[in-house]
Amino acid sequence: MVKPKIAPSMLSSDFANLASEAERMIRCGADWLHMDIMYSHFVPNLTIGAPVIESLRKHTEAYLDCHLMVTNPLDYVEPLGKAGASGFTFHVEASKDNWRELVQQIKSKGMKPGVSLKPGTPIEEVYPLIEDENPVEMVLVMTVEPGFGGQKFMPEMMDKVRALRKKYPSLDIEVDGGLGPSTIDLAASAGANCIVAGSSVFGASDPAHVISLLRKTVEDAHRS
Ligand code: DX5
Ligand code: ZN
């Protein structure tokens, strides 16, 4: 059975206090910390890069689940590997010509390779990366247009999650965008087990409660 992984998106945290925000999330029961890396080309927003991951790594041993919203993910493998990233998820739209090399490089730096797809990208585009002899180990299905926190969950993306879960029963399937108490049922019952949640966790008066609710919903869905 796939394990639930609840990953608060640090994009919604107080960036001026990143280390203590990370510690707070781990204390609240987070499994992973989701780190959104963007630099205004692939998406219209600018966030953090390897130097910030390197600084944060000095304060936490947590799994840093890095989501690369960049046009040239290969350029980030070495710096992020050195910085102490744990997962490296690139976008299929940005790696059409070099995903084999990317996966190989990511693994050689000791990180877990994942592939993500935007809402408009058909799910079939990631199948070759899962079925390759050197496969990705996670698929991140975007449930909003990447770029910003606080957007509305797109339920129609659950068809992609269902198709993936049917084909790959033990694959880590992550969803990202608009996840929280009111949308987790849809995502969990479709088959997602890694849940990114930014505004619903950081905006809650009791983040630990939200994290445990997300986890329990995933556990219950995968048990039935
Ligand atoms: C959006 C990012 C998300 C974002 C999610 O491009 O990939 O990780 O922080 O935020 P919420 O949960 O608020 O939709
Ligand atoms: Zn993300």
mmCIF file of C-alpha atoms and ligand atoms in Angstrom:
data_model
loop_
_atom_site.group_PDB
_atom_site.id
_atom_site.type_symbol
_atom_site.label_atom_id
_atom_site.label_comp_id
_atom_site.label_asym_id
_atom_site.label_seq_id
_atom_site.Cartn_x
_atom_site.Cartn_y
_atom_site.Cartn_z
ATOM 1 C CA MET A 1 0.000 0.000 0.000
ATOM 2 C CA VAL A 2 1.281 3.506 -0.794
ATOM 3 C CA LYS A 3 1.997 5.674 2.230
ATOM 4 C CA PRO A 4 0.416 9.079 2.791
ATOM 5 C CA LYS A 5 2.894 11.954 2.674
ATOM 6 C CA ILE A 6 1.579 15.325 3.760
ATOM 7 C CA ALA A 7 3.726 18.138 2.412
ATOM 8 C CA PRO A 8 2.964 21.707 3.513
ATOM 9 C CA SER A 9 3.978 24.126 0.762
ATOM 10 C CA MET A 10 6.508 26.534 2.253
ATOM 11 C CA LEU A 11 5.440 29.079 -0.382
ATOM 12 C CA SER A 12 2.675 29.998 2.077
ATOM 13 C CA SER A 13 5.058 30.257 5.036
ATOM 14 C CA ASP A 14 6.718 33.365 6.438
ATOM 15 C CA PHE A 15 9.868 33.356 4.280
ATOM 16 C CA ALA A 16 11.600 35.686 6.741
ATOM 17 C CA ASN A 17 11.376 32.894 9.330
ATOM 18 C CA LEU A 18 11.803 29.849 7.117
ATOM 19 C CA ALA A 19 13.706 27.686 9.603
ATOM 20 C CA SER A 20 11.202 28.132 12.399
ATOM 21 C CA GLU A 21 8.289 27.718 9.986
ATOM 22 C CA ALA A 22 9.803 24.431 8.804
ATOM 23 C CA GLU A 23 10.246 23.261 12.371
ATOM 24 C CA ARG A 24 6.681 24.240 13.205
ATOM 25 C CA MET A 25 5.335 22.195 10.282
ATOM 26 C CA ILE A 26 7.332 19.128 11.305
ATOM 27 C CA ARG A 27 6.052 19.529 14.868
ATOM 28 C CA CYS A 28 2.527 19.708 13.439
ATOM 29 C CA GLY A 29 3.002 16.306 11.791
ATOM 30 C CA ALA A 30 4.216 17.125 8.259
ATOM 31 C CA ASP A 31 6.043 14.286 6.475
ATOM 32 C CA TRP A 32 7.690 16.418 3.807
ATOM 33 C CA LEU A 33 8.284 20.130 3.213
ATOM 34 C CA HIS A 34 7.285 21.186 -0.297
ATOM 35 C CA MET A 35 9.674 23.773 -1.757
ATOM 36 C CA ASP A 36 8.495 25.681 -4.850
ATOM 37 C CA ILE A 37 11.374 26.784 -7.038
ATOM 38 C CA MET A 38 10.408 29.322 -9.725
ATOM 39 C CA TYR A 39 12.288 32.003 -11.578
ATOM 40 C CA SER A 40 9.777 33.837 -13.763
ATOM 41 C CA HIS A 41 10.290 31.938 -17.023
ATOM 42 C CA PHE A 42 8.227 28.780 -16.772
ATOM 43 C CA VAL A 43 5.736 30.566 -14.489
ATOM 44 C CA PRO A 44 5.103 34.278 -13.813
ATOM 45 C CA ASN A 45 6.540 34.296 -10.295
ATOM 46 C CA LEU A 46 9.928 34.303 -8.581
ATOM 47 C CA THR A 47 10.575 32.403 -5.368
ATOM 48 C CA ILE A 48 13.639 30.579 -4.078
ATOM 49 C CA GLY A 49 16.613 28.627 -5.387
ATOM 50 C CA ALA A 50 19.464 26.426 -4.193
ATOM 51 C CA PRO A 51 20.996 28.972 -1.723
ATOM 52 C CA VAL A 52 17.798 28.994 0.307
ATOM 53 C CA ILE A 53 17.579 25.186 0.278
ATOM 54 C CA GLU A 54 21.185 25.075 1.453
ATOM 55 C CA SER A 55 20.462 27.477 4.316
ATOM 56 C CA LEU A 56 17.328 25.612 5.354
ATOM 57 C CA ARG A 57 19.142 22.274 5.271
ATOM 58 C CA LYS A 58 21.373 23.518 8.076
ATOM 59 C CA HIS A 59 18.319 23.787 10.316
ATOM 60 C CA THR A 60 16.341 20.662 9.478
ATOM 61 C CA GLU A 61 16.732 17.030 8.519
ATOM 62 C CA ALA A 62 13.258 17.019 6.939
ATOM 63 C CA TYR A 63 12.614 15.639 3.464
ATOM 64 C CA LEU A 64 12.734 18.665 1.148
ATOM 65 C CA ASP A 65 10.340 17.975 -1.724
ATOM 66 C CA CYS A 66 11.539 20.388 -4.420
ATOM 67 C CA HIS A 67 9.148 21.313 -7.246
ATOM 68 C CA LEU A 68 11.054 22.875 -10.135
ATOM 69 C CA MET A 69 8.916 25.288 -12.138
ATOM 70 C CA VAL A 70 11.771 26.242 -14.458
ATOM 71 C CA THR A 71 12.499 25.847 -18.164
ATOM 72 C CA ASN A 72 15.982 24.362 -17.643
ATOM 73 C CA PRO A 73 15.737 21.832 -14.794
ATOM 74 C CA LEU A 74 19.029 20.139 -15.731
ATOM 75 C CA ASP A 75 20.939 23.276 -14.656
ATOM 76 C CA TYR A 76 19.515 22.926 -11.147
ATOM 77 C CA VAL A 77 20.409 19.278 -10.456
ATOM 78 C CA GLU A 78 23.938 19.792 -9.280
ATOM 79 C CA PRO A 79 23.302 22.917 -7.134
ATOM 80 C CA LEU A 80 20.214 21.415 -5.535
ATOM 81 C CA GLY A 81 21.926 18.103 -4.904
ATOM 82 C CA LYS A 82 24.771 19.935 -3.168
ATOM 83 C CA ALA A 83 22.322 22.107 -1.253
ATOM 84 C CA GLY A 84 20.677 19.045 0.290
ATOM 85 C CA ALA A 85 17.399 18.697 -1.627
ATOM 86 C CA SER A 86 15.664 15.327 -1.127
ATOM 87 C CA GLY A 87 13.182 15.139 -4.008
ATOM 88 C CA PHE A 88 13.647 16.781 -7.413
ATOM 89 C CA THR A 89 10.435 17.069 -9.416
ATOM 90 C CA PHE A 90 10.741 18.648 -12.854
ATOM 91 C CA HIS A 91 8.012 19.498 -15.365
ATOM 92 C CA VAL A 92 7.435 17.235 -18.352
ATOM 93 C CA GLU A 93 6.750 20.338 -20.481
ATOM 94 C CA ALA A 94 10.297 21.564 -19.729
ATOM 95 C CA SER A 95 12.152 18.314 -20.310
ATOM 96 C CA LYS A 96 10.906 16.938 -23.613
ATOM 97 C CA ASP A 97 14.413 16.395 -25.027
ATOM 98 C CA ASN A 98 16.423 15.466 -21.961
ATOM 99 C CA TRP A 99 14.297 13.675 -19.346
ATOM 100 C CA ARG A 100 16.410 10.494 -19.478
ATOM 101 C CA GLU A 101 19.569 12.430 -18.700
ATOM 102 C CA LEU A 102 17.735 14.418 -16.032
ATOM 103 C CA VAL A 103 16.455 11.320 -14.201
ATOM 104 C CA GLN A 104 19.871 9.741 -14.336
ATOM 105 C CA GLN A 105 21.574 12.902 -12.989
ATOM 106 C CA ILE A 106 18.990 13.408 -10.240
ATOM 107 C CA LYS A 107 19.498 9.828 -9.019
ATOM 108 C CA SER A 108 23.259 10.138 -9.214
ATOM 109 C CA LYS A 109 23.051 13.091 -6.798
ATOM 110 C CA GLY A 110 21.040 10.984 -4.363
ATOM 111 C CA MET A 111 17.681 12.688 -4.946
ATOM 112 C CA LYS A 112 14.307 11.134 -5.743
ATOM 113 C CA PRO A 113 13.222 12.009 -9.294
ATOM 114 C CA GLY A 114 9.650 13.084 -9.949
ATOM 115 C CA VAL A 115 7.816 14.468 -12.956
ATOM 116 C CA SER A 116 5.016 17.026 -12.894
ATOM 117 C CA LEU A 117 2.460 18.073 -15.444
ATOM 118 C CA LYS A 118 0.412 21.238 -15.889
ATOM 119 C CA PRO A 119 -3.399 21.084 -16.072
ATOM 120 C CA GLY A 120 -3.377 21.328 -19.889
ATOM 121 C CA THR A 121 -0.900 18.487 -20.433
ATOM 122 C CA PRO A 122 -2.358 15.031 -21.174
ATOM 123 C CA ILE A 123 -1.453 12.298 -18.700
ATOM 124 C CA GLU A 124 -0.121 10.052 -21.484
ATOM 125 C CA GLU A 125 2.937 12.336 -21.710
ATOM 126 C CA VAL A 126 4.328 11.020 -18.424
ATOM 127 C CA TYR A 127 3.818 7.301 -19.117
ATOM 128 C CA PRO A 128 7.170 6.831 -20.899
ATOM 129 C CA LEU A 129 8.979 8.320 -17.882
ATOM 130 C CA ILE A 130 7.312 5.850 -15.509
ATOM 131 C CA GLU A 131 7.844 2.873 -17.779
ATOM 132 C CA ASP A 132 11.482 3.557 -18.638
ATOM 133 C CA GLU A 133 14.156 1.194 -17.332
ATOM 134 C CA ASN A 134 15.396 4.132 -15.227
ATOM 135 C CA PRO A 135 12.026 5.520 -14.148
ATOM 136 C CA VAL A 136 10.812 8.560 -12.232
ATOM 137 C CA GLU A 137 9.611 7.639 -8.744
ATOM 138 C CA MET A 138 6.772 10.116 -8.352
ATOM 139 C CA VAL A 139 4.239 11.905 -10.550
ATOM 140 C CA LEU A 140 2.994 15.321 -9.450
ATOM 141 C CA VAL A 141 -0.379 16.155 -10.970
ATOM 142 C CA MET A 142 -0.915 19.931 -10.833
ATOM 143 C CA THR A 143 -4.438 20.768 -9.723
ATOM 144 C CA VAL A 144 -4.011 24.500 -10.443
ATOM 145 C CA GLU A 145 -1.946 26.405 -13.011
ATOM 146 C CA PRO A 146 1.529 26.485 -11.415
ATOM 147 C CA GLY A 147 2.866 29.780 -10.108
ATOM 148 C CA PHE A 148 0.917 30.873 -7.060
ATOM 149 C CA GLY A 149 -0.570 29.573 -3.838
ATOM 150 C CA GLY A 150 -4.190 30.100 -2.872
ATOM 151 C CA GLN A 151 -5.830 29.114 -6.165
ATOM 152 C CA LYS A 152 -8.957 27.006 -6.683
ATOM 153 C CA PHE A 153 -8.602 23.223 -6.952
ATOM 154 C CA MET A 154 -9.465 21.834 -10.414
ATOM 155 C CA PRO A 155 -11.533 18.651 -9.792
ATOM 156 C CA GLU A 156 -11.311 17.636 -13.459
ATOM 157 C CA MET A 157 -7.630 16.789 -12.865
ATOM 158 C CA MET A 158 -8.787 13.765 -10.855
ATOM 159 C CA ASP A 159 -9.248 11.819 -14.113
ATOM 160 C CA LYS A 160 -5.455 11.930 -14.468
ATOM 161 C CA VAL A 161 -4.941 10.702 -10.907
ATOM 162 C CA ARG A 162 -7.430 7.853 -11.406
ATOM 163 C CA ALA A 163 -5.761 6.789 -14.658
ATOM 164 C CA LEU A 164 -2.340 6.772 -12.991
ATOM 165 C CA ARG A 165 -3.475 4.865 -9.911
ATOM 166 C CA LYS A 166 -5.181 2.215 -12.060
ATOM 167 C CA LYS A 167 -2.059 1.670 -14.123
ATOM 168 C CA TYR A 168 0.520 1.976 -11.310
ATOM 169 C CA PRO A 169 -0.844 0.728 -7.960
ATOM 170 C CA SER A 170 2.339 1.426 -5.989
ATOM 171 C CA LEU A 171 3.443 4.727 -7.557
ATOM 172 C CA ASP A 172 3.748 7.868 -5.416
ATOM 173 C CA ILE A 173 1.136 10.239 -6.865
ATOM 174 C CA GLU A 174 1.277 13.814 -5.607
ATOM 175 C CA VAL A 175 -1.320 16.537 -6.054
ATOM 176 C CA ASP A 176 -0.564 20.245 -5.687
ATOM 177 C CA GLY A 177 -2.870 23.254 -5.690
ATOM 178 C CA GLY A 178 -6.036 24.038 -3.766
ATOM 179 C CA LEU A 179 -5.809 21.013 -1.481
ATOM 180 C CA GLY A 180 -7.386 21.232 1.950
ATOM 181 C CA PRO A 181 -10.213 19.815 4.067
ATOM 182 C CA SER A 182 -12.846 20.568 1.419
ATOM 183 C CA THR A 183 -11.006 18.965 -1.528
ATOM 184 C CA ILE A 184 -9.017 16.125 0.020
ATOM 185 C CA ASP A 185 -11.867 13.579 -0.362
ATOM 186 C CA LEU A 186 -11.788 13.939 -4.149
ATOM 187 C CA ALA A 187 -7.996 13.656 -4.372
ATOM 188 C CA ALA A 188 -7.680 10.762 -1.929
ATOM 189 C CA SER A 189 -10.480 8.727 -3.461
ATOM 190 C CA ALA A 190 -8.981 9.238 -6.934
ATOM 191 C CA GLY A 191 -5.763 7.674 -5.635
ATOM 192 C CA ALA A 192 -3.393 10.486 -4.651
ATOM 193 C CA ASN A 193 -1.166 9.720 -1.645
ATOM 194 C CA CYS A 194 1.251 12.696 -1.509
ATOM 195 C CA ILE A 195 -0.637 15.851 -0.655
ATOM 196 C CA VAL A 196 0.804 19.355 -1.019
ATOM 197 C CA ALA A 197 -1.119 21.979 0.919
ATOM 198 C CA GLY A 198 -0.096 25.604 1.304
ATOM 199 C CA SER A 199 -2.788 28.078 2.212
ATOM 200 C CA SER A 200 -5.086 25.517 3.869
ATOM 201 C CA VAL A 201 -2.344 24.548 6.346
ATOM 202 C CA PHE A 202 -0.637 27.893 6.926
ATOM 203 C CA GLY A 203 -3.952 29.755 7.025
ATOM 204 C CA ALA A 204 -5.439 27.402 9.618
ATOM 205 C CA SER A 205 -5.702 28.258 13.304
ATOM 206 C CA ASP A 206 -4.753 24.620 14.016
ATOM 207 C CA PRO A 207 -2.388 23.384 11.263
ATOM 208 C CA ALA A 208 -1.769 20.093 13.091
ATOM 209 C CA HIS A 209 -5.452 19.309 12.864
ATOM 210 C CA VAL A 210 -5.529 20.000 9.110
ATOM 211 C CA ILE A 211 -2.434 17.848 8.522
ATOM 212 C CA SER A 212 -3.889 14.938 10.478
ATOM 213 C CA LEU A 213 -7.219 15.251 8.673
ATOM 214 C CA LEU A 214 -5.442 15.148 5.297
ATOM 215 C CA ARG A 215 -3.469 12.079 6.380
ATOM 216 C CA LYS A 216 -6.486 10.235 7.747
ATOM 217 C CA THR A 217 -8.500 10.855 4.579
ATOM 218 C CA VAL A 218 -5.692 9.406 2.442
ATOM 219 C CA GLU A 219 -5.304 6.405 4.773
ATOM 220 C CA ASP A 220 -9.037 5.673 4.761
ATOM 221 C CA ALA A 221 -9.288 5.968 0.975
ATOM 222 C CA HIS A 222 -6.405 3.606 0.376
ATOM 223 C CA ARG A 223 -7.691 1.073 2.890
ATOM 224 C CA SER A 224 -11.123 0.727 1.250
HETATM 225 C C1 DX5 B 1 1.782 26.488 -7.075
HETATM 226 C C2 DX5 B 1 2.677 25.677 -6.188
HETATM 227 C C3 DX5 B 1 2.019 25.117 -4.995
HETATM 228 C C4 DX5 B 1 1.354 26.112 -4.078
HETATM 229 C C5 DX5 B 1 0.165 25.426 -3.485
HETATM 230 O O1 DX5 B 1 2.426 26.708 -8.270
HETATM 231 O O2 DX5 B 1 3.248 24.586 -6.925
HETATM 232 O O3 DX5 B 1 2.888 24.236 -4.285
HETATM 233 O O4 DX5 B 1 2.174 26.590 -3.062
HETATM 234 O O5 DX5 B 1 -0.529 26.333 -2.685
HETATM 235 P P1 DX5 B 1 -2.026 26.099 -2.243
HETATM 236 O O6 DX5 B 1 -2.097 24.844 -1.426
HETATM 237 O O7 DX5 B 1 -2.351 27.328 -1.453
HETATM 238 O O8 DX5 B 1 -2.875 25.983 -3.480
HETATM 239 ZN ZN ZN B 2 4.403 23.049 -5.835
#
